[in-house]
Coordinates of C-alpha atoms and ligand atoms in Angstrom, one line a residue:
M1 CA 26.0 22.5 -20.3
S2 CA 26.8 22.8 -16.6
E3 CA 27.0 19.9 -14.2
W4 CA 23.6 18.6 -13.0
S5 CA 22.8 17.5 -9.5
P6 CA 19.5 17.1 -7.7
R7 CA 20.3 20.4 -6.1
S8 CA 21.6 22.3 -9.1
W9 CA 18.2 24.0 -9.5
K10 CA 19.1 26.1 -6.5
D11 CA 21.6 28.1 -8.6
R12 CA 18.8 29.2 -11.0
P13 CA 16.0 31.7 -10.7
V14 CA 13.0 29.9 -9.2
E15 CA 9.4 30.8 -9.6
Q16 CA 6.3 29.9 -7.6
Q17 CA 8.0 28.6 -4.4
P18 CA 6.2 29.2 -1.1
D19 CA 7.7 31.7 1.4
W20 CA 8.6 29.1 4.0
P21 CA 8.8 31.0 7.3
D22 CA 11.4 28.7 8.8
A23 CA 14.2 27.6 6.5
E24 CA 15.6 25.2 9.1
A25 CA 12.3 23.4 9.6
L26 CA 12.1 23.0 5.8
E27 CA 15.6 21.6 5.6
R28 CA 14.8 19.1 8.4
V29 CA 11.7 18.0 6.5
V30 CA 13.5 17.6 3.1
K31 CA 16.1 15.6 4.9
S32 CA 13.6 13.2 6.4
L33 CA 11.8 12.9 3.1
G34 CA 15.1 11.9 1.6
A35 CA 15.3 8.9 3.9
L36 CA 11.8 7.6 3.0
P37 CA 11.3 4.9 0.4
P38 CA 10.7 6.0 -3.3
L39 CA 7.1 5.9 -4.4
V40 CA 7.9 4.5 -7.9
F41 CA 10.7 2.5 -9.2
A42 CA 13.1 3.7 -12.0
G43 CA 12.3 0.7 -14.1
E44 CA 8.6 1.7 -14.2
A45 CA 9.5 5.2 -15.4
R46 CA 11.6 3.7 -18.2
K47 CA 8.7 1.4 -19.2
L48 CA 6.4 4.5 -19.3
T49 CA 8.9 6.3 -21.5
A50 CA 8.8 3.4 -23.9
K51 CA 5.0 3.5 -23.9
L52 CA 4.9 7.2 -24.5
G53 CA 7.4 6.7 -27.3
E54 CA 4.7 4.5 -28.9
V55 CA 2.3 7.4 -28.6
A56 CA 4.8 9.9 -30.0
A57 CA 5.2 7.5 -33.0
G58 CA 1.4 7.6 -33.6
R59 CA 0.7 4.0 -32.5
A60 CA -1.1 4.8 -29.3
F61 CA -3.0 7.5 -27.5
L62 CA -2.5 9.2 -24.1
L63 CA -5.2 9.8 -21.6
Q64 CA -3.9 11.9 -18.8
A65 CA -6.6 12.7 -16.3
G66 CA -7.4 13.5 -12.7
D67 CA -8.0 16.2 -10.2
C68 CA -6.9 19.7 -10.6
A69 CA -5.6 19.6 -7.0
E70 CA -5.8 16.6 -4.7
S71 CA -7.1 17.4 -1.3
F72 CA -6.0 16.4 2.2
S73 CA -9.6 16.7 3.4
D74 CA -11.6 15.2 0.6
Y75 CA -9.6 12.0 0.6
S76 CA -11.0 8.5 0.9
A77 CA -10.9 5.0 -0.7
D78 CA -14.2 5.8 -2.4
S79 CA -13.0 9.0 -4.0
I80 CA -9.9 7.3 -5.4
R81 CA -11.9 4.4 -6.6
D82 CA -14.5 6.6 -8.3
K83 CA -11.8 8.6 -10.1
L84 CA -10.2 5.4 -11.3
K85 CA -13.6 4.2 -12.5
V86 CA -14.2 7.1 -14.7
I87 CA -10.7 7.0 -16.1
L88 CA -11.1 3.3 -16.9
Q89 CA -14.5 4.0 -18.5
M90 CA -12.9 6.7 -20.7
A91 CA -10.1 4.4 -21.6
V92 CA -12.6 1.7 -22.6
V93 CA -14.5 4.1 -24.8
L94 CA -11.3 5.4 -26.4
T95 CA -9.8 2.0 -26.9
Y96 CA -13.0 0.3 -28.2
G97 CA -14.0 3.4 -30.2
S98 CA -10.7 4.0 -31.9
G99 CA -9.0 0.7 -31.9
V100 CA -5.8 2.4 -30.7
P101 CA -4.1 1.4 -27.4
V102 CA -4.5 3.9 -24.6
V103 CA -1.8 4.8 -22.1
K104 CA -3.6 5.6 -18.8
L105 CA -1.8 8.3 -16.8
G106 CA -3.4 9.8 -13.7
R107 CA -3.0 13.3 -12.3
I108 CA -3.0 11.6 -9.0
A109 CA -1.0 10.4 -6.0
G110 CA 1.0 13.6 -5.8
Q111 CA -0.9 16.3 -7.6
F112 CA -1.1 18.7 -4.6
A113 CA 0.8 21.9 -5.5
K114 CA -0.7 24.9 -7.3
P115 CA 1.0 27.8 -9.0
R116 CA -0.7 31.1 -8.4
S117 CA -0.9 34.3 -10.4
S118 CA -0.4 36.4 -7.3
P119 CA 1.4 35.6 -4.0
T120 CA -1.5 37.1 -2.0
E121 CA -5.3 37.3 -2.3
T122 CA -7.8 39.6 -0.6
V123 CA -10.8 37.9 1.1
D124 CA -13.4 40.1 2.7
G125 CA -10.9 43.0 2.8
V126 CA -8.1 41.0 4.4
E127 CA -4.9 40.3 2.5
L128 CA -3.8 36.6 2.9
P129 CA -1.0 34.5 1.4
S130 CA -2.5 32.7 -1.6
F131 CA -3.6 29.1 -1.3
R132 CA -0.8 27.0 -3.0
G133 CA -2.3 23.5 -2.6
H134 CA -2.5 21.3 0.5
I135 CA 1.2 20.3 0.2
V136 CA 1.9 24.0 1.2
N137 CA -1.0 25.5 3.2
D138 CA -4.7 25.3 3.8
D139 CA -7.4 26.6 1.5
A140 CA -9.5 28.1 4.4
P141 CA -9.2 31.9 4.3
I142 CA -7.6 32.2 7.8
A143 CA -4.2 33.9 8.0
A144 CA -2.6 31.4 10.4
L145 CA -3.6 28.4 8.1
R146 CA -2.3 30.1 5.0
V147 CA 1.3 30.1 6.4
P148 CA 3.3 27.6 4.5
D149 CA 4.0 24.5 6.7
P150 CA 6.8 22.1 5.7
D151 CA 5.2 19.3 7.6
R152 CA 2.6 19.2 4.8
L153 CA 5.3 17.8 2.5
I154 CA 5.5 14.7 4.7
A155 CA 1.7 14.5 4.8
A156 CA 1.6 14.8 0.9
Y157 CA 4.1 12.0 0.6
H158 CA 2.1 9.7 2.9
Q159 CA -1.2 10.4 1.1
S160 CA 0.5 9.8 -2.2
A161 CA 1.9 6.5 -1.0
S162 CA -1.5 5.2 0.2
T163 CA -3.2 6.5 -2.9
L164 CA -0.7 4.8 -5.1
N165 CA -1.0 1.6 -3.1
L166 CA -4.7 1.5 -3.6
L167 CA -4.4 2.2 -7.3
R168 CA -1.9 -0.6 -7.7
A169 CA -4.2 -2.9 -5.8
F170 CA -7.2 -1.9 -8.0
T171 CA -5.4 -2.0 -11.3
T172 CA -3.8 -5.4 -10.8
G173 CA -6.1 -7.1 -8.3
G174 CA -9.2 -7.6 -10.4
F175 CA -11.0 -4.3 -10.2
A176 CA -9.8 -3.2 -13.7
D177 CA -10.7 -6.6 -15.2
L178 CA -12.5 -6.2 -18.5
S179 CA -15.2 -8.4 -17.2
Q180 CA -16.0 -5.6 -14.7
V181 CA -16.9 -3.0 -17.4
H182 CA -20.5 -2.7 -16.2
A183 CA -19.5 -2.3 -12.6
W184 CA -17.6 1.0 -13.3
N185 CA -20.8 2.7 -14.5
Q186 CA -22.1 4.5 -11.5
E187 CA -25.8 5.0 -10.9
F188 CA -25.9 8.7 -11.7
V189 CA -24.0 8.0 -14.9
T190 CA -26.1 5.1 -16.1
T191 CA -29.2 7.3 -16.2
S192 CA -27.5 9.8 -18.6
T193 CA -27.0 9.8 -22.4
A194 CA -23.3 9.1 -22.0
G195 CA -24.0 6.4 -19.5
R196 CA -26.4 4.6 -21.8
R197 CA -23.9 4.8 -24.7
Y198 CA -21.3 3.4 -22.4
E199 CA -23.5 0.5 -21.4
A200 CA -23.9 -0.4 -25.1
I201 CA -20.1 -0.6 -25.5
A202 CA -19.8 -2.6 -22.3
A203 CA -22.4 -5.1 -23.6
E204 CA -20.4 -5.4 -26.9
I205 CA -17.2 -6.1 -24.9
D206 CA -19.1 -8.8 -22.9
R207 CA -20.1 -10.4 -26.2
A208 CA -16.6 -10.2 -27.6
L209 CA -15.3 -11.9 -24.5
R210 CA -18.0 -14.6 -24.7
F211 CA -17.1 -15.1 -28.3
M212 CA -13.4 -15.5 -27.6
R213 CA -14.2 -18.0 -24.8
A214 CA -16.5 -20.0 -27.1
C215 CA -13.7 -20.1 -29.7
G216 CA -11.6 -21.9 -27.1
I217 CA -9.4 -19.0 -26.0
E218 CA -8.5 -19.4 -22.3
L219 CA -9.3 -15.9 -21.1
E220 CA -8.0 -16.5 -17.6
A221 CA -4.5 -16.9 -19.0
E222 CA -4.6 -13.5 -20.7
A223 CA -3.2 -11.1 -18.0
S224 CA -3.9 -8.1 -20.3
L225 CA -7.6 -8.6 -20.0
H226 CA -7.6 -8.5 -16.3
Q227 CA -5.1 -5.7 -15.5
V228 CA -4.1 -2.3 -16.7
D229 CA -0.9 -0.4 -16.4
F230 CA -1.9 2.8 -14.6
W231 CA 0.8 5.5 -14.3
T232 CA 1.0 8.5 -12.0
S233 CA 1.9 12.1 -12.8
H234 CA 1.8 15.6 -11.2
E235 CA 3.2 19.1 -11.8
A236 CA 6.8 19.2 -10.4
L237 CA 6.3 22.5 -8.7
I238 CA 7.7 22.4 -5.1
L239 CA 11.3 21.6 -6.0
G240 CA 12.5 20.8 -2.4
Y241 CA 9.9 17.9 -2.4
E242 CA 10.9 16.6 -5.8
E243 CA 14.6 16.9 -4.9
A244 CA 14.1 14.9 -1.8
L245 CA 12.5 12.0 -3.7
T246 CA 15.1 12.0 -6.4
R247 CA 17.2 8.9 -6.3
E248 CA 20.0 7.3 -8.2
D249 CA 19.0 4.0 -9.9
S250 CA 21.3 1.2 -8.9
L251 CA 20.9 -0.5 -12.2
T252 CA 21.8 2.4 -14.5
N253 CA 23.3 5.0 -12.2
D254 CA 20.8 7.5 -13.7
W255 CA 18.7 9.8 -11.5
Y256 CA 15.0 9.4 -11.3
D257 CA 12.4 11.6 -9.5
C258 CA 10.6 8.8 -7.7
S259 CA 7.7 10.9 -6.5
A260 CA 5.7 9.9 -9.7
H261 CA 6.2 8.1 -13.0
M262 CA 5.9 11.3 -15.1
L263 CA 6.4 14.9 -14.0
W264 CA 5.4 18.1 -15.9
I265 CA 6.4 21.7 -15.8
G266 CA 3.7 24.3 -15.8
E267 CA 3.2 27.3 -18.1
R268 CA 4.4 29.7 -15.4
T269 CA 7.6 27.8 -14.6
R270 CA 8.9 26.7 -18.0
A271 CA 11.7 29.4 -18.5
V272 CA 14.4 27.4 -20.2
D273 CA 17.1 28.8 -17.9
G274 CA 14.9 28.6 -14.8
A275 CA 15.1 26.2 -11.8
H276 CA 12.2 23.9 -12.9
V277 CA 13.7 23.1 -16.3
E278 CA 17.1 22.7 -14.7
F279 CA 15.7 20.2 -12.2
L280 CA 13.8 18.0 -14.7
R281 CA 16.7 18.1 -17.2
G282 CA 18.7 15.7 -15.0
V283 CA 16.1 13.1 -14.1
H284 CA 15.3 10.3 -16.5
N285 CA 11.5 10.2 -16.0
P286 CA 9.3 11.1 -18.9
V287 CA 8.6 14.8 -18.6
G288 CA 5.9 17.2 -19.8
V289 CA 5.8 20.9 -20.5
K290 CA 2.7 23.0 -20.7
L291 CA 2.7 25.5 -23.5
G292 CA 0.3 28.5 -23.5
P293 CA -0.6 30.9 -26.3
T294 CA 2.5 33.1 -25.7
A295 CA 4.9 30.3 -26.3
T296 CA 7.1 30.6 -29.3
G297 CA 8.5 28.0 -31.7
A298 CA 12.0 28.9 -30.5
E299 CA 11.1 28.4 -26.9
A300 CA 9.5 25.0 -27.7
V301 CA 12.6 23.9 -29.5
A302 CA 14.9 25.2 -26.7
L303 CA 12.9 23.2 -24.2
C304 CA 13.3 20.1 -26.3
E305 CA 17.0 20.6 -26.7
T306 CA 17.5 21.1 -23.0
L307 CA 15.2 18.4 -21.7
N308 CA 15.8 15.8 -24.4
P309 CA 19.2 16.4 -26.0
D310 CA 19.4 12.7 -26.9
R311 CA 16.1 12.9 -28.7
V312 CA 14.6 9.8 -26.9
P313 CA 11.0 9.2 -28.1
G314 CA 8.6 9.4 -25.1
R315 CA 10.9 11.5 -23.0
I316 CA 9.2 14.7 -23.7
T317 CA 5.5 15.5 -24.0
L318 CA 4.4 19.0 -25.0
I319 CA 1.0 19.8 -23.6
S320 CA -0.7 22.7 -25.3
R321 CA -3.3 24.8 -23.5
M322 CA -4.2 27.5 -25.9
G323 CA -8.0 28.1 -25.6
A324 CA -10.7 27.0 -28.0
K325 CA -10.5 30.2 -30.0
T326 CA -6.7 30.4 -30.1
V327 CA -5.5 26.8 -30.7
E328 CA -5.8 26.9 -34.5
T329 CA -3.5 29.9 -34.8
A330 CA -1.2 29.5 -31.8
L331 CA -0.4 25.7 -32.1
P332 CA 0.8 25.3 -35.7
P333 CA 4.0 27.4 -35.4
L334 CA 5.1 25.4 -32.4
I335 CA 4.5 22.1 -34.1
Q336 CA 6.2 23.3 -37.2
A337 CA 9.3 24.5 -35.3
V338 CA 9.7 21.3 -33.3
S339 CA 9.1 19.2 -36.4
D340 CA 11.7 21.2 -38.4
A341 CA 14.2 20.7 -35.6
G342 CA 13.6 17.0 -35.8
H343 CA 12.6 16.4 -32.2
P344 CA 10.4 13.4 -31.4
V345 CA 7.7 14.8 -29.2
L346 CA 4.3 13.7 -28.0
W347 CA 1.7 16.4 -28.5
V348 CA -1.1 16.5 -26.0
C349 CA -4.1 18.8 -25.7
D350 CA -5.0 20.3 -22.3
P351 CA -8.4 21.8 -23.2
M352 CA -9.1 22.9 -19.6
H353 CA -6.7 25.6 -18.5
A354 CA -7.2 28.3 -21.2
N355 CA -11.0 28.0 -21.2
T356 CA -11.6 29.1 -17.6
F357 CA -13.9 32.0 -16.8
T358 CA -15.9 33.4 -14.0
S359 CA -19.7 32.9 -14.2
E360 CA -22.1 35.6 -13.3
N361 CA -22.6 34.1 -9.9
G362 CA -18.9 34.3 -9.2
R363 CA -17.8 30.7 -9.8
K364 CA -14.7 29.8 -11.7
T365 CA -16.0 27.5 -14.5
R366 CA -15.4 26.0 -17.9
H367 CA -17.9 25.2 -20.7
F368 CA -18.0 21.7 -22.1
E369 CA -18.4 23.1 -25.6
D370 CA -15.1 25.1 -25.2
V371 CA -13.3 22.0 -23.9
L372 CA -14.5 20.0 -26.9
G373 CA -13.8 23.0 -29.2
E374 CA -10.2 23.1 -28.2
I375 CA -9.8 19.4 -28.7
R376 CA -11.4 19.7 -32.2
G377 CA -9.0 22.5 -33.1
F378 CA -6.1 20.5 -31.8
F379 CA -7.1 17.5 -34.0
A380 CA -7.7 19.8 -37.0
V381 CA -4.2 21.4 -36.6
H382 CA -2.5 18.0 -36.5
K383 CA -4.5 16.7 -39.4
A384 CA -3.4 19.7 -41.5
L385 CA 0.3 19.3 -40.5
G386 CA 0.4 15.5 -40.8
T387 CA 1.3 15.1 -37.2
W388 CA -0.3 12.8 -34.5
P389 CA -2.7 14.3 -32.0
G390 CA -1.2 12.1 -29.2
G391 CA -3.5 12.6 -26.3
V392 CA -5.7 14.7 -24.0
H393 CA -5.0 16.0 -20.5
V394 CA -8.2 16.7 -18.5
E395 CA -9.3 17.7 -15.0
L396 CA -12.1 15.4 -13.8
T397 CA -13.6 13.7 -10.8
G398 CA -15.7 10.6 -10.5
D399 CA -18.3 12.5 -8.4
D400 CA -21.5 14.1 -9.5
V401 CA -20.2 17.7 -9.2
T402 CA -21.5 20.8 -10.9
E403 CA -18.3 22.7 -11.7
C404 CA -18.2 22.8 -15.5
L405 CA -21.1 24.0 -17.6
G406 CA -22.8 22.1 -20.4
G407 CA -22.7 18.5 -21.5
A408 CA -25.6 16.3 -22.6
E409 CA -27.2 16.5 -19.1
E410 CA -26.6 20.2 -19.2
V411 CA -25.1 22.0 -16.1
F412 CA -26.4 25.6 -16.1
E413 CA -24.9 28.6 -14.4
D414 CA -27.6 28.4 -11.7
D415 CA -26.6 24.8 -11.0
L416 CA -23.0 25.7 -10.2
P417 CA -23.4 26.2 -6.5
L418 CA -25.2 22.9 -6.0
R419 CA -22.2 20.6 -5.8
Y420 CA -19.1 22.8 -6.4
T421 CA -16.5 21.0 -4.3
T422 CA -13.2 21.5 -6.1
T423 CA -10.1 22.7 -4.1
C424 CA -8.9 24.6 -7.1
D425 CA -10.1 24.5 -10.8
P426 CA -13.5 23.3 -12.0
R427 CA -13.5 19.6 -13.1
L428 CA -15.6 17.6 -15.5
N429 CA -18.0 15.3 -13.7
A430 CA -18.2 11.6 -14.6
R431 CA -20.9 12.1 -17.2
Q432 CA -19.2 15.0 -18.9
S433 CA -15.9 13.0 -18.9
I434 CA -17.4 9.9 -20.6
D435 CA -19.3 12.1 -23.0
L436 CA -15.9 13.7 -23.9
A437 CA -14.3 10.3 -24.4
F438 CA -16.9 9.4 -27.0
R439 CA -16.2 12.7 -28.8
V440 CA -12.5 12.1 -28.8
A441 CA -12.9 8.5 -30.0
E442 CA -14.9 9.9 -32.9
L443 CA -12.2 12.3 -33.8
L444 CA -9.6 9.6 -33.6
R445 CA -11.6 7.4 -36.0
A446 CA -12.1 10.3 -38.5
Ligands
LIG501 N1 -5.0 -4.2 -20.4 C1 -5.6 -3.7 -21.6 C2 -5.5 -2.2 -21.6 O1 -5.0 -1.6 -20.7 C3 -7.1 -4.1 -21.6 C4 -7.9 -3.6 -20.4 C5 -8.1 -4.3 -19.3 C6 -8.6 -2.3 -20.3 N2 -8.9 -3.6 -18.4 C7 -9.2 -2.4 -19.0 C8 -8.7 -1.2 -21.1 C9 -9.9 -1.3 -18.5 C10 -9.4 -0.1 -20.6 C11 -9.9 -0.1 -19.3 O2 -5.8 -1.6 -22.6
MN502 MN1 -6.0 23.1 -12.8

């Protein structure tokens, strides 16, 4: 294979990059980003690879969750805290309900860029450049604000840094302590079916902790009860940004993309000879690849060969997004091909992206039953093939939004406009997310 460098992606066909109006301005920004400190440390990425290797081997489960697209405008300590809360709640439900360790990976602290099906869109008869995420342009349908602005790369870096800082503080500073399980349940969740089920588990955890204390175990000394390892991930889409944050580790002399612990490649940019695969081939972070219903077994194997030639467990995560109706026919040939090739991969289900439709009142939405249906199909396929359904990848928010339909406290089509605040795709609200965690825990137990 040809020589790799952080810039070698530039010799490959590249999809989904913005039309930056001023190439020099972009170069200047990429250069200054290159001088800023890394957001994560190579040793952390290695530790995550080892954890994901445990998942690939069937000894742990991956919960990858967060916003579809983080926003420059809807950004506050409260929104970060509330997202973390719901992910911790899901992790508690999954860990307690299944007895399997859960690796907690946020779509957060860098999840800003969006691939688009068309470079332009028409709003009220005016053709505008498509919104590509706040790292590129603004979502407001105003031509001047849709022009890609490289200074946004710097803003995204700083927002990622402060988000990650708060996450590190929360997850190691006492907020994620198991003695806080009740405190993560927000008012609007407590009053729901999922919230009440969650409270019951929280009470059992309290009892278990009291029991251990009564047995003479010194709980204070057990760091694992008081902290969690929380990892960050995003789609590596804007390659100039990722390149600028790619650094050589002084311990191993290997390259790491220090913008996040884990990076993934989207369904639209996974061409094996394309720029995105070329870029991620050379960094040593754990990487993911999304696979949609048109993916073939040969493509999946080629991606494994290119991205993980040394067959390191935990290095590669294949994230299928097939649709509830398609998963049981489209996924088995991929798993079969990868298994036959002997590649250690971690299989994860993204039950969101192939279950999106437009409601009668014109809102992009997803139905809870379809999300659950795809996860059920994913588990059924793995059961039939004797492989491990390693995790789920979901879009959620800690807020009480009305973006996805269904759930125990049913959101109806007429409710969608009430609190529809997403910058991009519809997200599960906190109740729907916890409800989903209970269902997944049941599938894991079965
Ligand atoms: N550290 C353990 C873990 O991550 C236990 C734990 C502490 C935990 N706080 C948590 C688990 C919050 C889930 C959620 O599994
Ligand atoms: Mn999305």
